[in-house]
Amino acid sequence: RWNPKMDKFIFGTNKSIHIIDLVQTLELINVALLKIHETISSGGKILFVSTKKQASESIANLAKETSQYFVNYRWLGGMLTNFKTIQKSIRKLEIIEKMQESGQVNLLTKKERLILERRRAKLEKVLGGIRNMKKLPDMLFIIDTVKEKIAVAEANKHGIPIVAPVDTNCDPDLIDYPIPGNDDAIRSVNLFCKTMADAIIEGKEMAESAAEEAPVSEEEIQEEIKEVKEEAAAEEKTEEEIKE
């Protein structure tokens, strides 16, 4: 199966297998990397999404390595469009963990503790990758946009840019920064993740460097002048007192 909208990215076919034009892949991945670099260097955060088996572990590792967010088990409908409800569920996870840490769970029966632990494990599996996400992400990176169509729709509704590999069965019109490529093969997925990680790490280093070399504002200059004048006036007054 293939999507006719992907025709412009297809080099040719061989025994009904569509071959992607890698020249365009290279061009478009550079465009996507520039956008990711720009987002991270300006302090933005990225949400990585893929619940397919071939990519779920790679996505989680990528997010953890770069201190970003991820969803790799199941996309809950409304994760972006109904973010306040999702935050309530995250809060419930935090409450259960607090009960376990403080020992309050010991006041419950064995059956109640088992129910509480099952609830915690389920929340951790679904929401663990976004538990520190206090606001909507600045960008989504999605692997398999067909499988993650709800995530794509919610991001489009909120105007959140999407970077994603688009295989021959995808609709590239739904993606802001499409990268023609195989989104099924593990080697391909790992290559995309490694490339994204390098761009994010470089962007974070630039952001940290910019913070260290923050430009001096006019307000800071005026404040320094004020302090110098006050100190000079105090010294003059002291000298006059000494002469007297």
Tab-separated table of C-alpha atoms in Angstrom:
chain	number	residue	atom	x	y	z
A	1	ARG	CA	0.000	0.000	0.000
A	2	TRP	CA	1.162	3.496	-0.697
A	3	ASN	CA	-0.195	7.011	-0.476
A	4	PRO	CA	-0.278	8.857	-3.842
A	5	LYS	CA	0.822	12.041	-2.037
A	6	MET	CA	4.190	10.349	-1.470
A	7	ASP	CA	4.755	10.036	-5.217
A	8	LYS	CA	7.072	13.077	-5.286
A	9	PHE	CA	9.408	11.363	-2.778
A	10	ILE	CA	9.565	8.020	-4.597
A	11	PHE	CA	12.548	7.330	-6.847
A	12	GLY	CA	10.988	4.277	-8.492
A	13	THR	CA	9.600	0.787	-7.938
A	14	ASN	CA	11.131	-2.657	-8.039
A	15	LYS	CA	8.784	-5.685	-7.979
A	16	SER	CA	6.022	-3.585	-6.348
A	17	ILE	CA	8.464	-2.258	-3.738
A	18	HIS	CA	8.594	1.547	-3.647
A	19	ILE	CA	12.105	2.988	-3.403
A	20	ILE	CA	12.446	6.329	-1.617
A	21	ASP	CA	14.560	9.067	-3.163
A	22	LEU	CA	17.399	9.398	-0.634
A	23	VAL	CA	18.576	12.688	-2.141
A	24	GLN	CA	15.333	14.254	-0.913
A	25	THR	CA	15.654	12.391	2.385
A	26	LEU	CA	19.022	14.035	2.975
A	27	GLU	CA	17.757	17.492	2.038
A	28	LEU	CA	14.657	17.275	4.232
A	29	ILE	CA	16.375	15.739	7.237
A	30	ASN	CA	18.755	18.720	7.243
A	31	VAL	CA	15.759	21.077	7.250
A	32	ALA	CA	14.219	19.128	10.150
A	33	LEU	CA	17.481	19.103	12.107
A	34	LEU	CA	17.824	22.873	11.762
A	35	LYS	CA	14.321	23.310	13.171
A	36	ILE	CA	15.031	20.936	16.057
A	37	HIS	CA	18.307	22.728	16.780
A	38	GLU	CA	16.492	26.076	16.739
A	39	THR	CA	13.751	24.804	19.067
A	40	ILE	CA	16.151	23.352	21.634
A	41	SER	CA	18.631	26.245	21.559
A	42	SER	CA	15.787	28.651	22.347
A	43	GLY	CA	14.786	26.581	25.387
A	44	GLY	CA	11.994	24.531	23.798
A	45	LYS	CA	11.087	20.918	24.596
A	46	ILE	CA	10.264	18.022	22.273
A	47	LEU	CA	7.803	15.182	22.806
A	48	PHE	CA	8.890	11.909	21.161
A	49	VAL	CA	6.071	9.586	20.173
A	50	SER	CA	6.034	6.003	18.935
A	51	THR	CA	4.114	3.070	20.386
A	52	LYS	CA	5.240	0.494	17.799
A	53	LYS	CA	7.473	-2.287	19.098
A	54	GLN	CA	10.366	-1.548	16.732
A	55	ALA	CA	10.680	2.025	17.971
A	56	SER	CA	9.309	2.243	21.521
A	57	GLU	CA	12.603	1.443	23.261
A	58	SER	CA	14.660	3.676	20.963
A	59	ILE	CA	12.253	6.576	21.513
A	60	ALA	CA	12.413	6.197	25.299
A	61	ASN	CA	16.216	6.009	25.292
A	62	LEU	CA	16.450	9.059	23.022
A	63	ALA	CA	14.176	11.127	25.263
A	64	LYS	CA	16.006	10.120	28.440
A	65	GLU	CA	19.410	10.793	26.886
A	66	THR	CA	18.383	14.293	25.817
A	67	SER	CA	16.077	15.143	28.785
A	68	GLN	CA	12.957	15.407	26.629
A	69	TYR	CA	9.487	13.844	26.946
A	70	PHE	CA	8.194	10.613	25.401
A	71	VAL	CA	5.151	8.437	24.866
A	72	ASN	CA	6.035	4.871	23.912
A	73	TYR	CA	3.281	2.666	25.334
A	74	ARG	CA	-0.096	4.117	24.372
A	75	TRP	CA	-1.245	7.532	23.220
A	76	LEU	CA	-4.180	8.602	25.373
A	77	GLY	CA	-6.760	10.538	23.422
A	78	GLY	CA	-6.675	14.144	24.604
A	79	MET	CA	-3.044	14.022	25.712
A	80	LEU	CA	-2.608	17.437	24.051
A	81	THR	CA	-6.173	18.646	23.492
A	82	ASN	CA	-7.267	17.841	27.058
A	83	PHE	CA	-3.963	18.372	28.826
A	84	LYS	CA	-5.531	19.434	32.160
A	85	THR	CA	-7.130	16.007	32.578
A	86	ILE	CA	-3.819	14.320	31.786
A	87	GLN	CA	-2.142	16.462	34.457
A	88	LYS	CA	-4.689	15.188	36.992
A	89	SER	CA	-3.709	11.618	36.155
A	90	ILE	CA	-0.027	12.524	36.551
A	91	ARG	CA	-0.861	14.038	39.922
A	92	LYS	CA	-2.570	10.773	40.923
A	93	LEU	CA	0.642	8.899	40.071
A	94	GLU	CA	2.633	11.279	42.274
A	95	ILE	CA	0.162	10.804	45.164
A	96	ILE	CA	0.421	7.012	45.000
A	97	GLU	CA	4.231	7.156	44.946
A	98	LYS	CA	4.186	9.520	47.929
A	99	MET	CA	1.970	7.076	49.834
A	100	GLN	CA	4.429	4.264	49.111
A	101	GLU	CA	7.446	6.342	50.140
A	102	SER	CA	5.865	7.488	53.412
A	103	GLY	CA	4.636	4.006	54.305
A	104	GLN	CA	0.969	5.022	54.325
A	105	VAL	CA	0.171	2.057	52.065
A	106	ASN	CA	0.881	-0.200	55.054
A	107	LEU	CA	-2.376	1.037	56.571
A	108	LEU	CA	-4.264	-0.648	53.720
A	109	THR	CA	-5.171	-4.307	53.383
A	110	LYS	CA	-3.089	-6.625	51.191
A	111	LYS	CA	-5.734	-6.557	48.443
A	112	GLU	CA	-5.953	-2.742	48.565
A	113	ARG	CA	-2.158	-2.482	48.281
A	114	LEU	CA	-2.183	-4.735	45.218
A	115	ILE	CA	-4.878	-2.597	43.582
A	116	LEU	CA	-2.903	0.560	44.350
A	117	GLU	CA	0.301	-0.928	42.905
A	118	ARG	CA	-1.499	-2.040	39.733
A	119	ARG	CA	-2.863	1.472	39.354
A	120	ARG	CA	0.593	2.985	39.861
A	121	ALA	CA	2.221	0.614	37.353
A	122	LYS	CA	-0.427	1.397	34.731
A	123	LEU	CA	-0.073	5.163	35.192
A	124	GLU	CA	3.726	4.911	35.104
A	125	LYS	CA	3.646	2.903	31.875
A	126	VAL	CA	1.337	5.351	30.111
A	127	LEU	CA	2.406	8.671	31.651
A	128	GLY	CA	5.932	8.077	32.966
A	129	GLY	CA	7.537	9.762	29.957
A	130	ILE	CA	5.542	12.984	30.346
A	131	ARG	CA	5.244	13.226	34.125
A	132	ASN	CA	7.481	16.324	34.181
A	133	MET	CA	5.731	17.988	31.229
A	134	LYS	CA	4.083	21.037	32.828
A	135	LYS	CA	2.964	22.597	29.539
A	136	LEU	CA	2.398	21.581	25.954
A	137	PRO	CA	5.614	20.657	24.079
A	138	ASP	CA	7.118	22.969	21.472
A	139	MET	CA	7.498	20.160	18.918
A	140	LEU	CA	6.629	16.509	18.316
A	141	PHE	CA	8.889	13.883	16.776
A	142	ILE	CA	6.768	10.935	15.647
A	143	ILE	CA	7.718	7.575	14.204
A	144	ASP	CA	4.885	5.976	12.181
A	145	THR	CA	2.449	8.826	11.623
A	146	VAL	CA	-0.216	6.382	10.375
A	147	LYS	CA	-0.243	4.435	13.650
A	148	GLU	CA	0.007	7.660	15.686
A	149	LYS	CA	-2.709	9.483	13.729
A	150	ILE	CA	-4.401	10.752	16.915
A	151	ALA	CA	-1.165	12.370	18.082
A	152	VAL	CA	-0.754	13.940	14.628
A	153	ALA	CA	-4.325	15.283	14.684
A	154	GLU	CA	-3.964	16.764	18.197
A	155	ALA	CA	-0.640	18.421	17.361
A	156	ASN	CA	-2.129	19.893	14.169
A	157	LYS	CA	-5.096	21.206	16.142
A	158	HIS	CA	-2.782	23.035	18.556
A	159	GLY	CA	-0.400	24.193	15.826
A	160	ILE	CA	2.517	22.250	17.319
A	161	PRO	CA	5.154	21.518	14.624
A	162	ILE	CA	5.740	17.852	13.798
A	163	VAL	CA	8.984	16.269	12.612
A	164	ALA	CA	8.533	12.719	11.356
A	165	PRO	CA	9.875	10.092	8.970
A	166	VAL	CA	7.205	9.557	6.306
A	167	ASP	CA	7.083	6.113	4.751
A	168	THR	CA	5.381	5.473	1.403
A	169	ASN	CA	2.007	4.842	3.114
A	170	CYS	CA	1.979	8.191	4.979
A	171	ASP	CA	0.303	11.519	4.238
A	172	PRO	CA	3.168	14.064	4.156
A	173	ASP	CA	0.712	16.991	4.085
A	174	LEU	CA	-0.063	16.430	7.784
A	175	ILE	CA	3.594	16.791	8.776
A	176	ASP	CA	5.367	20.153	9.058
A	177	TYR	CA	8.853	18.703	8.571
A	178	PRO	CA	8.532	15.357	6.755
A	179	ILE	CA	11.558	13.141	6.222
A	180	PRO	CA	11.027	10.493	3.502
A	181	GLY	CA	12.243	7.234	5.006
A	182	ASN	CA	11.516	3.771	6.315
A	183	ASP	CA	9.664	3.937	9.643
A	184	ASP	CA	9.483	0.136	10.106
A	185	ALA	CA	13.063	-1.157	10.083
A	186	ILE	CA	14.845	-1.033	13.440
A	187	ARG	CA	18.122	0.127	11.843
A	188	SER	CA	16.320	2.999	10.135
A	189	VAL	CA	14.542	4.013	13.356
A	190	ASN	CA	17.807	3.917	15.313
A	191	LEU	CA	19.514	6.052	12.658
A	192	PHE	CA	16.768	8.692	12.883
A	193	CYS	CA	16.962	8.678	16.690
A	194	LYS	CA	20.765	8.989	16.717
A	195	THR	CA	20.612	11.916	14.280
A	196	MET	CA	17.950	13.675	16.352
A	197	ALA	CA	19.945	13.133	19.556
A	198	ASP	CA	23.033	14.782	18.059
A	199	ALA	CA	21.002	17.839	16.986
A	200	ILE	CA	19.339	18.158	20.388
A	201	ILE	CA	22.591	17.840	22.338
A	202	GLU	CA	24.219	20.478	20.128
A	203	GLY	CA	21.208	22.764	20.578
A	204	LYS	CA	21.319	22.361	24.368
A	205	GLU	CA	25.027	23.210	24.418
A	206	MET	CA	24.323	26.356	22.406
A	207	ALA	CA	21.521	27.341	24.784
A	208	GLU	CA	23.793	26.869	27.803
A	209	SER	CA	26.569	28.860	26.112
A	210	ALA	CA	24.146	31.691	25.297
A	211	ALA	CA	22.998	31.752	28.919
A	212	GLU	CA	26.601	32.043	30.097
A	213	GLU	CA	27.309	34.839	27.633
A	214	ALA	CA	24.110	36.815	28.180
A	215	PRO	CA	24.393	40.319	26.667
A	216	VAL	CA	24.682	43.267	29.047
A	217	SER	CA	21.454	45.274	29.078
A	218	GLU	CA	21.144	49.062	29.218
A	219	GLU	CA	19.315	48.666	32.511
A	220	GLU	CA	22.306	46.884	34.047
A	221	ILE	CA	24.649	49.634	32.789
A	222	GLN	CA	22.495	52.375	34.335
A	223	GLU	CA	22.348	50.474	37.618
A	224	GLU	CA	26.144	50.214	37.686
A	225	ILE	CA	26.495	53.965	36.945
A	226	LYS	CA	24.099	54.746	39.784
A	227	GLU	CA	26.124	52.650	42.243
A	228	VAL	CA	29.394	54.286	41.153
A	229	LYS	CA	27.950	57.794	41.565
A	230	GLU	CA	26.628	56.948	45.017
A	231	GLU	CA	30.029	55.572	46.049
A	232	ALA	CA	31.830	58.639	44.644
A	233	ALA	CA	29.468	60.975	46.498
A	234	ALA	CA	30.045	59.073	49.728
A	235	GLU	CA	33.840	59.327	49.311
A	236	GLU	CA	33.648	63.091	48.640
A	237	LYS	CA	31.567	63.528	51.763
A	238	THR	CA	34.095	61.575	53.811
A	239	GLU	CA	36.980	63.684	52.445
A	240	GLU	CA	35.156	66.912	53.366
A	241	GLU	CA	34.527	65.636	56.866
A	242	ILE	CA	38.217	64.777	57.258
A	243	LYS	CA	39.252	68.316	56.121
A	244	GLU	CA	36.867	69.886	58.608
